Short mmCIF file of C-alpha atoms in Angstrom, two decimals:
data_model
loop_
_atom_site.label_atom_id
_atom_site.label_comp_id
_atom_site.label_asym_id
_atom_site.label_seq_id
_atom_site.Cartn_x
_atom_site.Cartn_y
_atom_site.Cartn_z
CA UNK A 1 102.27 81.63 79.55
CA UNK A 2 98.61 80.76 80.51
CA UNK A 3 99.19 77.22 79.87
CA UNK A 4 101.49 77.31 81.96
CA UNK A 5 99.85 78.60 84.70
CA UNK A 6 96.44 76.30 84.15
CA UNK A 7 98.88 73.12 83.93
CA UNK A 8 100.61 74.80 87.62
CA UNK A 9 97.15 75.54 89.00
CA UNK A 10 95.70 72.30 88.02
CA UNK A 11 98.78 70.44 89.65
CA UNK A 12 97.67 72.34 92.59
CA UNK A 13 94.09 71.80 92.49
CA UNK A 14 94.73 68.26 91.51
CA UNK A 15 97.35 67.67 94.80
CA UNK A 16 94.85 69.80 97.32
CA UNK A 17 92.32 66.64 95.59
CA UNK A 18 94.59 63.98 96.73
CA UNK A 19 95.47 65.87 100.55
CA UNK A 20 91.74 65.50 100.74
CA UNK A 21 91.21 62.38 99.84
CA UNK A 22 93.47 60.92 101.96
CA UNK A 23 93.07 62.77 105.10
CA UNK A 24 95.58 65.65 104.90
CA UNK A 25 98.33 63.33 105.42
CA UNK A 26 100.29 65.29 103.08
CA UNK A 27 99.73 68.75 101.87
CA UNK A 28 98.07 69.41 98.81
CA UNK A 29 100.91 71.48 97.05
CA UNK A 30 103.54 68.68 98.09
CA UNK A 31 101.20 66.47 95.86
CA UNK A 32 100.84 68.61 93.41
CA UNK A 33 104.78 68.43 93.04
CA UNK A 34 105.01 65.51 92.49
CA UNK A 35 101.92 64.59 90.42
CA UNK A 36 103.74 67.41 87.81
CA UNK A 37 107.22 65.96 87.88
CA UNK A 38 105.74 62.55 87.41
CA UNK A 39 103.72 63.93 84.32
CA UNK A 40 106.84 65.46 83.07
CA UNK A 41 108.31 62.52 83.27
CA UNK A 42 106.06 60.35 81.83
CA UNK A 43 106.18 63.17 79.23
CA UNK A 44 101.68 64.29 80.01
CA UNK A 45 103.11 67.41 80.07
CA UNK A 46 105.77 69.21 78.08
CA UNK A 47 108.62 71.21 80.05
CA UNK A 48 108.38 74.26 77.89
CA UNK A 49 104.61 74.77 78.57
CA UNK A 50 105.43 75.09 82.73
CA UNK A 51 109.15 76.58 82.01
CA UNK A 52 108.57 80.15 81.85
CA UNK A 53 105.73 80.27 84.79
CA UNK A 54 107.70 77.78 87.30
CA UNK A 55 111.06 80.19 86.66
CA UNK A 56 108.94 82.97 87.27
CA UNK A 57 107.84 81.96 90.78
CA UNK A 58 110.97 80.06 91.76
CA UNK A 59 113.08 82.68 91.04
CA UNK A 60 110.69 85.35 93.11
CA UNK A 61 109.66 82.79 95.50
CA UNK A 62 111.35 84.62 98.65
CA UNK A 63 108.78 87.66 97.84
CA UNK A 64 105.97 84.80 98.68
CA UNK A 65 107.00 84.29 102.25
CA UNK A 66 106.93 87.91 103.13
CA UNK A 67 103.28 88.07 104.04
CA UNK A 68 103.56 85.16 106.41
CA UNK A 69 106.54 86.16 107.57
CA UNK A 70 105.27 89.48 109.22
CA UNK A 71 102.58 87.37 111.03
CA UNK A 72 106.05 86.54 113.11
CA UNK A 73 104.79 89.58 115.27
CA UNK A 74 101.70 87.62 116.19
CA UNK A 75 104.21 84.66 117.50
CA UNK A 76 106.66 87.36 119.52
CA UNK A 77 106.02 86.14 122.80
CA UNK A 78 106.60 82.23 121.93
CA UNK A 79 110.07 82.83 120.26
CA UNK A 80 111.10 85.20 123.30
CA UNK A 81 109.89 82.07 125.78
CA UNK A 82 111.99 79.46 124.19
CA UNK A 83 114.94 80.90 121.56
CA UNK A 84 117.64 78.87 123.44
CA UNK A 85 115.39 75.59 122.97
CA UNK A 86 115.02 76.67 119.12
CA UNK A 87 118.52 77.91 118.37
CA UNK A 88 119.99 74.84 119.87
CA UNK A 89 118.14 72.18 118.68
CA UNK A 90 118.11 73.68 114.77
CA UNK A 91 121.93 73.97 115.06
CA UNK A 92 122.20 70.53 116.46
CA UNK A 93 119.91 69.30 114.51
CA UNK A 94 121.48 70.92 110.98
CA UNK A 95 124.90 70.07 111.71
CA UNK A 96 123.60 66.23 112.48
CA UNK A 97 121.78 65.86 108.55
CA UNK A 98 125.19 67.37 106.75
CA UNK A 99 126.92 64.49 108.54
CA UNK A 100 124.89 61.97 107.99
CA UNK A 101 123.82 62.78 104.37
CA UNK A 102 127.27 63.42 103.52
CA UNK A 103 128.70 60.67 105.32
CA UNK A 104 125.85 58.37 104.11
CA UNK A 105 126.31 58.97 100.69
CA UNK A 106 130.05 58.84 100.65
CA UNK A 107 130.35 55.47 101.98
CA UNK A 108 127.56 54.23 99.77
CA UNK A 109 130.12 55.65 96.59
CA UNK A 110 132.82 54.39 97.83
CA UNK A 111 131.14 50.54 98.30
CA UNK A 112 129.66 50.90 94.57
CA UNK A 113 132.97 52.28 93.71
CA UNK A 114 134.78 48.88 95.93
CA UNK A 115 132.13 46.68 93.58
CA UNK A 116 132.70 48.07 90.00
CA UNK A 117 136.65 47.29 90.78
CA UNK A 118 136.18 44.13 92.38
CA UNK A 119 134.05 43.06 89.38
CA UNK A 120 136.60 44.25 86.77
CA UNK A 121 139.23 42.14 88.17
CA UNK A 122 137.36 38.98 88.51
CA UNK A 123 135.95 39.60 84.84
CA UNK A 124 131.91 39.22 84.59
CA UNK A 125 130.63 39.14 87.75
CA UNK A 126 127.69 40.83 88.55
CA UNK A 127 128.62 43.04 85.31
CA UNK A 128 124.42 43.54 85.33
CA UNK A 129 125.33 46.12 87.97
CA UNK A 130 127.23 47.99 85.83
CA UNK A 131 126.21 51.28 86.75
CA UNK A 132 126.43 53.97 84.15
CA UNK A 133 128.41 56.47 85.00
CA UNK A 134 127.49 59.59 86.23
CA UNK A 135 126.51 62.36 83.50
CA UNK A 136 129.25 64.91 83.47
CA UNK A 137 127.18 67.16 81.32
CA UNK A 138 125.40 69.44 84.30
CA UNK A 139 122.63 71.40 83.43
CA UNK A 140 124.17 74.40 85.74
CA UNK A 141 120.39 76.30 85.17
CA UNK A 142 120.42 78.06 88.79
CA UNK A 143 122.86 80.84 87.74
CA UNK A 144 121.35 83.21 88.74
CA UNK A 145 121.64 82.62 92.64
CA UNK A 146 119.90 85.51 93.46
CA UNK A 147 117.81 85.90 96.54
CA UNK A 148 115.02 83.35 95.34
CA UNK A 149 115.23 78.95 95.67
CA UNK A 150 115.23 79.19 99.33
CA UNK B 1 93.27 107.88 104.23
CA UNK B 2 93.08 104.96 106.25
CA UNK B 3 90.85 103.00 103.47
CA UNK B 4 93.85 104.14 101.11
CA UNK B 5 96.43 102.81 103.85
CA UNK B 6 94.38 99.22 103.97
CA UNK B 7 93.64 98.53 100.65
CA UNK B 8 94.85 95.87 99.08
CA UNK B 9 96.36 97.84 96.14
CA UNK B 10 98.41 100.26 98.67
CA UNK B 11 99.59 97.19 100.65
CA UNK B 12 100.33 94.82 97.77
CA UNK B 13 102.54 97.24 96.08
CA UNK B 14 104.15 98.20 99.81
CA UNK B 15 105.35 94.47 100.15
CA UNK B 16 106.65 93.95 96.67
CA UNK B 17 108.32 97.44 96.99
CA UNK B 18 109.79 97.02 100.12
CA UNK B 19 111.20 93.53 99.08
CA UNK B 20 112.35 94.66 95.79
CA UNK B 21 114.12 97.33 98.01
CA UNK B 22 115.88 94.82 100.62
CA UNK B 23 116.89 92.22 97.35
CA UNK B 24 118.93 95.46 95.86
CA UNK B 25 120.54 95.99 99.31
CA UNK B 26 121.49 92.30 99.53
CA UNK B 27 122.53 92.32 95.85
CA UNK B 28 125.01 95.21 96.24
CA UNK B 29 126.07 94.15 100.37
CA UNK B 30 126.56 89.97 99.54
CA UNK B 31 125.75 89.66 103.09
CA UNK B 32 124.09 86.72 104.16
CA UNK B 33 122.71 87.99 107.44
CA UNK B 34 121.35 91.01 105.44
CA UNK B 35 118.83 88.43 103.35
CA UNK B 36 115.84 90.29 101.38
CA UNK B 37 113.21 88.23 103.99
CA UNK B 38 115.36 88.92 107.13
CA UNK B 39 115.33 92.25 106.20
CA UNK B 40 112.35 92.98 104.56
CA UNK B 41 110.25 91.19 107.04
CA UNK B 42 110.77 93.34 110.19
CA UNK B 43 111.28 96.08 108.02
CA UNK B 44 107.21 95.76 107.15
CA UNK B 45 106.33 94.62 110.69
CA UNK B 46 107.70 98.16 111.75
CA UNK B 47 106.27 100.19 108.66
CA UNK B 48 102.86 98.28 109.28
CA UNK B 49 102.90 99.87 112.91
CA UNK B 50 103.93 103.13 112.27
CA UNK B 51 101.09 103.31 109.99
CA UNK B 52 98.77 102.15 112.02
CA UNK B 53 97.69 99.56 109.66
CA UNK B 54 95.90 96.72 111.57
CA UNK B 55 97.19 93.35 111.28
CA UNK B 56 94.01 91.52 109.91
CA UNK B 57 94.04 93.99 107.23
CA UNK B 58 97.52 93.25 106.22
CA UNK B 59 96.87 89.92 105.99
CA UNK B 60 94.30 90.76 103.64
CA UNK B 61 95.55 92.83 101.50
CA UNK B 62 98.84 90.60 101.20
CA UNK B 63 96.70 87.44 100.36
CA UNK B 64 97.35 87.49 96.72
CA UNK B 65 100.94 87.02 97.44
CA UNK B 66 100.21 84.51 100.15
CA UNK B 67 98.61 82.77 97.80
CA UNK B 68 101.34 82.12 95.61
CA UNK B 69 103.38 80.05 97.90
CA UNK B 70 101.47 76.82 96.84
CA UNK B 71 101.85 77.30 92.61
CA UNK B 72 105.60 77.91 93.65
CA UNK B 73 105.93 74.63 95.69
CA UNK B 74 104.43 72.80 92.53
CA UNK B 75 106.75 74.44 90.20
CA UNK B 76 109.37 72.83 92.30
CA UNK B 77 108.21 69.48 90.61
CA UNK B 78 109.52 71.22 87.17
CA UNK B 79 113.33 72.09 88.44
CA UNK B 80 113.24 68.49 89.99
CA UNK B 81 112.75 66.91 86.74
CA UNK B 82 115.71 69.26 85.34
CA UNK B 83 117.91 66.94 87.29
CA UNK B 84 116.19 63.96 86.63
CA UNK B 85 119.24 62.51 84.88
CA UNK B 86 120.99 62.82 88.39
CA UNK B 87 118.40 61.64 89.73
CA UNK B 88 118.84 58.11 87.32
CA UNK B 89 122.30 58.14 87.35
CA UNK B 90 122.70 57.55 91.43
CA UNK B 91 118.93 57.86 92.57
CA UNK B 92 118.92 54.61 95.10
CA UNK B 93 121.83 56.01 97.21
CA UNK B 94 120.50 59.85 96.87
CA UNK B 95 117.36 58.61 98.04
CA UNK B 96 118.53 56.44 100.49
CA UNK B 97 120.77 59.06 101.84
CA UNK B 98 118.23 62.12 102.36
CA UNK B 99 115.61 60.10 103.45
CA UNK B 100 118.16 58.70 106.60
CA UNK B 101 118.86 62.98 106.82
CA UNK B 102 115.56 63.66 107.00
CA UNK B 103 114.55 61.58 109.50
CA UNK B 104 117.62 62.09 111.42
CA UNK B 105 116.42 66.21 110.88
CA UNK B 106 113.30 65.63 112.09
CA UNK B 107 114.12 63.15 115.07
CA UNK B 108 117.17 65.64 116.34
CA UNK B 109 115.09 68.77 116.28
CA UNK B 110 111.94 67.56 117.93
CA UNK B 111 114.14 65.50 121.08
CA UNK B 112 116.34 68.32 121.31
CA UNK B 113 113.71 71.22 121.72
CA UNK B 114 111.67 68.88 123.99
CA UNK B 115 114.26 68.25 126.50
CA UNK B 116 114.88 72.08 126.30
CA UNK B 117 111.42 72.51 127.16
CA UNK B 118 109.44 73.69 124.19
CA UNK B 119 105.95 73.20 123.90
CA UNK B 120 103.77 71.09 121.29
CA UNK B 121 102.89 74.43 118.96
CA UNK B 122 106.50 74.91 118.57
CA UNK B 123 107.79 71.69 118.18
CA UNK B 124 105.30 71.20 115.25
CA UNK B 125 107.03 74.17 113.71
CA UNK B 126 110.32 73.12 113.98
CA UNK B 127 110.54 69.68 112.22
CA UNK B 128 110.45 71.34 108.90
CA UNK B 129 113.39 73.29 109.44
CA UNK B 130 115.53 71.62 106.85
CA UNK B 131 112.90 71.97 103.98
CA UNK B 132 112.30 74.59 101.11
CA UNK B 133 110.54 77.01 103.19
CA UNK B 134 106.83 77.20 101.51
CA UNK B 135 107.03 73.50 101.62
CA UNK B 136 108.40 73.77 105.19
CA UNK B 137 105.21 76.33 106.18
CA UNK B 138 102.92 74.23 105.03
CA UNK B 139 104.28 71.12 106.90
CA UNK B 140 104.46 73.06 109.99
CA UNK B 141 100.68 74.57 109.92
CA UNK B 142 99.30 70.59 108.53
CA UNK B 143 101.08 69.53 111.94
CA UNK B 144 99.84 72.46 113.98
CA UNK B 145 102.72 74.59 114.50
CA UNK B 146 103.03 78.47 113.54
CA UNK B 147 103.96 78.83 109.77
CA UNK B 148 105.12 82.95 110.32
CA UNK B 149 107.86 81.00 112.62
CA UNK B 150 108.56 78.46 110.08
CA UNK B 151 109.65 80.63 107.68
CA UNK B 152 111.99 82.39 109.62
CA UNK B 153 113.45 79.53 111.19
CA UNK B 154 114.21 78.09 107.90
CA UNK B 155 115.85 80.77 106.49
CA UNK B 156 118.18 81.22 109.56
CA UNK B 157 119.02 77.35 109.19
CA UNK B 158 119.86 78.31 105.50
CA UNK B 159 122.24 80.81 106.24
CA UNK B 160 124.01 78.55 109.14
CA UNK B 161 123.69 75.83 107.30
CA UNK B 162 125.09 77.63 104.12
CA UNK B 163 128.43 78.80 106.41
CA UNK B 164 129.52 75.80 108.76
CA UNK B 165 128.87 73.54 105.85
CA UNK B 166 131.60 73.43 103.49
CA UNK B 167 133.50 73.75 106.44
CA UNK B 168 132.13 70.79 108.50
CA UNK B 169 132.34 68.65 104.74
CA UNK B 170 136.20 69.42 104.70
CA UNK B 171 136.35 68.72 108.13
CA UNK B 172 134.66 65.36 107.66
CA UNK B 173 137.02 64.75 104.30
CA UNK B 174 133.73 64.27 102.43
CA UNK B 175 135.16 63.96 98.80
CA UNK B 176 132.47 63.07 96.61
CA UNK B 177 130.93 65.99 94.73
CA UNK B 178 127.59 64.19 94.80
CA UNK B 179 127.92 63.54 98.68
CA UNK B 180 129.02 67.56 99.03
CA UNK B 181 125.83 69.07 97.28
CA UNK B 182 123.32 66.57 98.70
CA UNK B 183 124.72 67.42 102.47
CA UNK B 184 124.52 71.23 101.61
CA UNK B 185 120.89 70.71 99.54
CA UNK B 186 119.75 68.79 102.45
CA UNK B 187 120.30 70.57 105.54
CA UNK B 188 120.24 74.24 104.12
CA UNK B 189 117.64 73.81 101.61
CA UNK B 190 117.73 77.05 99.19
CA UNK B 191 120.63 78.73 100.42
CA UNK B 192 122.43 75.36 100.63
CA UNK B 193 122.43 74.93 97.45
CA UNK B 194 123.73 78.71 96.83
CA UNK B 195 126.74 77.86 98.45
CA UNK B 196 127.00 74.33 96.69
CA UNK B 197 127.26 76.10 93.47
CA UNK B 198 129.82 78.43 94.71
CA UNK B 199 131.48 75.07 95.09
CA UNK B 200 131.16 73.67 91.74
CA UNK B 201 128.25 72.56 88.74
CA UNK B 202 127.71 69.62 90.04
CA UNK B 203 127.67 70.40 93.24
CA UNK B 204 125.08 72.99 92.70
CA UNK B 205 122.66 70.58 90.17
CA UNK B 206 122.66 67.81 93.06
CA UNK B 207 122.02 70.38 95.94
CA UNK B 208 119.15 71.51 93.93
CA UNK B 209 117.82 68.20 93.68
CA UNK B 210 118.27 67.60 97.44
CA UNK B 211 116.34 70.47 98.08
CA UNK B 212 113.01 68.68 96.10
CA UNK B 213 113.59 65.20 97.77
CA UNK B 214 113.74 66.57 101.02
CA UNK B 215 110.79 68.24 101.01
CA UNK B 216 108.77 65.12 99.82
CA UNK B 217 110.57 62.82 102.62
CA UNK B 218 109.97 65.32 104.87
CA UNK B 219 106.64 65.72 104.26
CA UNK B 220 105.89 62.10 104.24
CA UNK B 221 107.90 61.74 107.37
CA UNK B 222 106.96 64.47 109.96
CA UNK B 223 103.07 62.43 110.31
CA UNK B 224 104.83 59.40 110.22
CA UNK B 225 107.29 59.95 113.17
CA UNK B 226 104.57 62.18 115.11
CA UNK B 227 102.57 58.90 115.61
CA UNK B 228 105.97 57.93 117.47
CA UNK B 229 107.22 60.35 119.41
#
C-alpha cells in the first residue's frame, strides 16, 4: 500500500517536473499519467504495486471534486449571466463528438474491414496488414459502476 | 464553537459524511439527476451557510481532499494500461478517432458560447467539458477559467451525454461495439462509460479507455487551439 502511493506521488511529482519544465503547457498530473502508464508499460513499474491505491482513488474519485465544487457559490453570478450560452453550446457541442467519434470510427472499421476481404480474395496482398483481430477476452474490471470514474 | 465549526477535522469529516450520505441516496434512487456531487455539492454550499462557516475556511479545511484530485488523475494512467490490449488491437483508428472528437469538442464549445456571448473566463472553462472531470478542472484553471464551474459542467455533460447517447448511436446505425463505447467514453467521460457497460463488456472496456485518451488529447489540444481562436 505505501508503495503504491510513493510510486502515485512520485508520478505526480515527476509530471508537476515536466509542466514546469516546459512552461505549463500541460498540467503536471496529466504528465504524471502518462509517465506511469508508459512505465507500466515498459514494465518500470509493476501493476500490483499501484493496483490497490489507484482503485482506491478511482473508485472514490467523485468525493475529490466536492471541495471545488462548493467554490461554485463563489462563481453564482457568472453561471446566472450566461446559462443559455453554456447549456447550448455543451449540448451542441456533446452531441457533435458522439457523432463524429462514432461515425469516425465506424467508417474507419468498416474500410479495414473492406481491406482484410479484398486481400483474402486476391490472395497475398498486403497480407503484412493483417491485423490481429480484436481480443474478445474483456477485462470487464469497472463492475462496480458506482458513483466514482466520472 | 466556531474554532470547532472551522477546523479542519469537523469539516473534513462533514464533506466525506455528507457525500457518503448523497452516494447511498443515489445507490438506492438509480437516478441520474440525483448524482452524489449534484447533490452533495449544494447540499454543503447550504449547510456551510447555515453554519456560518466562512468560505476561506472551508476551503481550508477541505484541502486534504482537494488535494487528492491530482494522485487520482495519475492513477488514471494505471486503468489505461488495463486496456492496453485494446488499445494494440485497434489503437491507430481509436486514436485517430478521439483526437478528431476532441478537437471537434473543443472547437464546438468555444464558437458556440462565443457567438452566445460568453466571456474569456468562461470560455476557458468550458473546453474541458468532455474530459474526466479532475483532468477537466485542471485544464480549465491552466487556461484561466473557473475549475468549481468545471466540475459541474462536466458532470451535467455526463449525465446528458450518458441519456441521448445510445439513443443518438441507434439513431446514427452506429454498429460497431468499439465505435459505440468510444462515442459514449468520449463525449460523457465517466458516466459515459457507465452507460457503455450497461450496453455490453466491450463496450464498457473501450469507453473506459476513451475516457484516458481524451483527457490527454484534450489536454494537449485546448493550448494548441487557444493560439487559434
Amino acid at each position: 500500500m505505501l508503495t503504491g502511493i510513493f510510486i502515485i506521488l512520485l508520478f505526480f511529482a515527476l509530471g508537476e517536473a515536466l509542466a514546469w519544465l516546459t512552461g505549463g503547457f500541460i498540467p503536471g498530473s496529466v504528465l504524471g499519467m502518462i509517465l506511469l502508464f508508459a512505465a507500466l508499460c515498459m514494465k518500470i513499474v509493476k501493476p500490483e504495486q499501484v493496483k490497490p491505491v489507484a482503485r482506491f482513488l478511482c473508485d472514490n474519485m467523485a468525493l475529490f471534486f466536492v471541495p471545488a465544487g462548493v467554490g461554485i457559490i463563489n462563481a453564482l453570478d457568472i453561471l446566472s449571466r450566461y446559462w443559455q450560452a453554456v447549456l447550448v453550446s455543451c449540448a451542441v457541442s456533446t452531441v457533435l463528438v458522439i457523432i463524429v467519434v462514432a461515425g469516425l470510427q465506424q467508417w474507419q472499421e468498416n474500410r479495414k474491414e473492406a481491406k482484410t476481404t479484398a486481400s483474402t480474395t486476391d490472395a497475398g496482398t498486403g497480407n503484412k496488414e493483417a491485423i490481429p483481430e480484436r481480443p474478445e477476452t474483456v477485462s470487464c474490471r469497472a463492475e462496480n459502476n458506482t458513483a466514482s470514474d466520472l | 464553537m466556531d474554532t470547532l465549526l472551522r477546523s479542519e477535522i469537523f469539516i473534513m469529516t462533514l464533506v466525506i459524511g455528507v457525500y457518503m450520505a448523497c452516494v447511498w441516496l443515489y445507490r438506492k434512487t438509480r437516478l441520474g439527476l440525483l448524482h452524489p456531487l449534484l447533490l452533495s455539492i449544494p447540499l454543503l454550499a447550504v449547510i456551510i451557510r447555515l453554519l456560518d462557516i466562512p468560505y476561506e475556511d472551508f476551503e481550508r479545511g477541505s484541502r486534504i481532499i482537494n488535494f487528492m484530485l491530482g494522485p487520482t488523475v495519475v492513477s488514471l494512467g494505471y486503468l489505461l494500461y488495463e486496456q492496453k490490449e485494446h488499445l494494440k488491437a485497434n489503437g491507430v483508428s481509436i486514436i485517430t478517432s478521439v483526437i478528431v472528437g476532441s478537437v471537434v469538442g473543443i472547437l464546438s464549445v468555444v464558437l458556440i458560447a462565443r457567438l452566445m456571448g460568453a466571456d474569456r473566463t468562461l470560455i476557458a472553462t468550458l473546453q474541458p467539458k468532455s474530459v474526466t472531470t479532475p483532468i477537466a478542472m485542471s485544464i480549465a484553471e491552466r487556461s484561466g477559467g473557473i475549475p468549481s464551474i468545471a466540475a459541474v459542467v462536466v458532470i451535467l455533460v455526463g449525465i446528458f451525454g450518458g441519456i441521448v447517447g445510445p439513443f443518438i448511436l441507434d439513431k446514427m446505425g452506429i454498429e460497431s461495439k468499439i465505435a459505440r463505447g468510444l462515442a459514449l467514453g468520449s463525449a460523457a467521460h465517466g458516466l459515459g462509460t457507465a452507460r457503455a457497460m450497461e450496453l455490453g463488456a466491450l463496450e464498457g472496456a473501450i469507453s473506459g479507455l476513451a475516457i484516458g485518451v481524451m483527457g490527454i488529447a484534450t489536454a494537449i489540444l485546448v493550448p494548441i487551439i487557444e493560439l487559434f481562436v
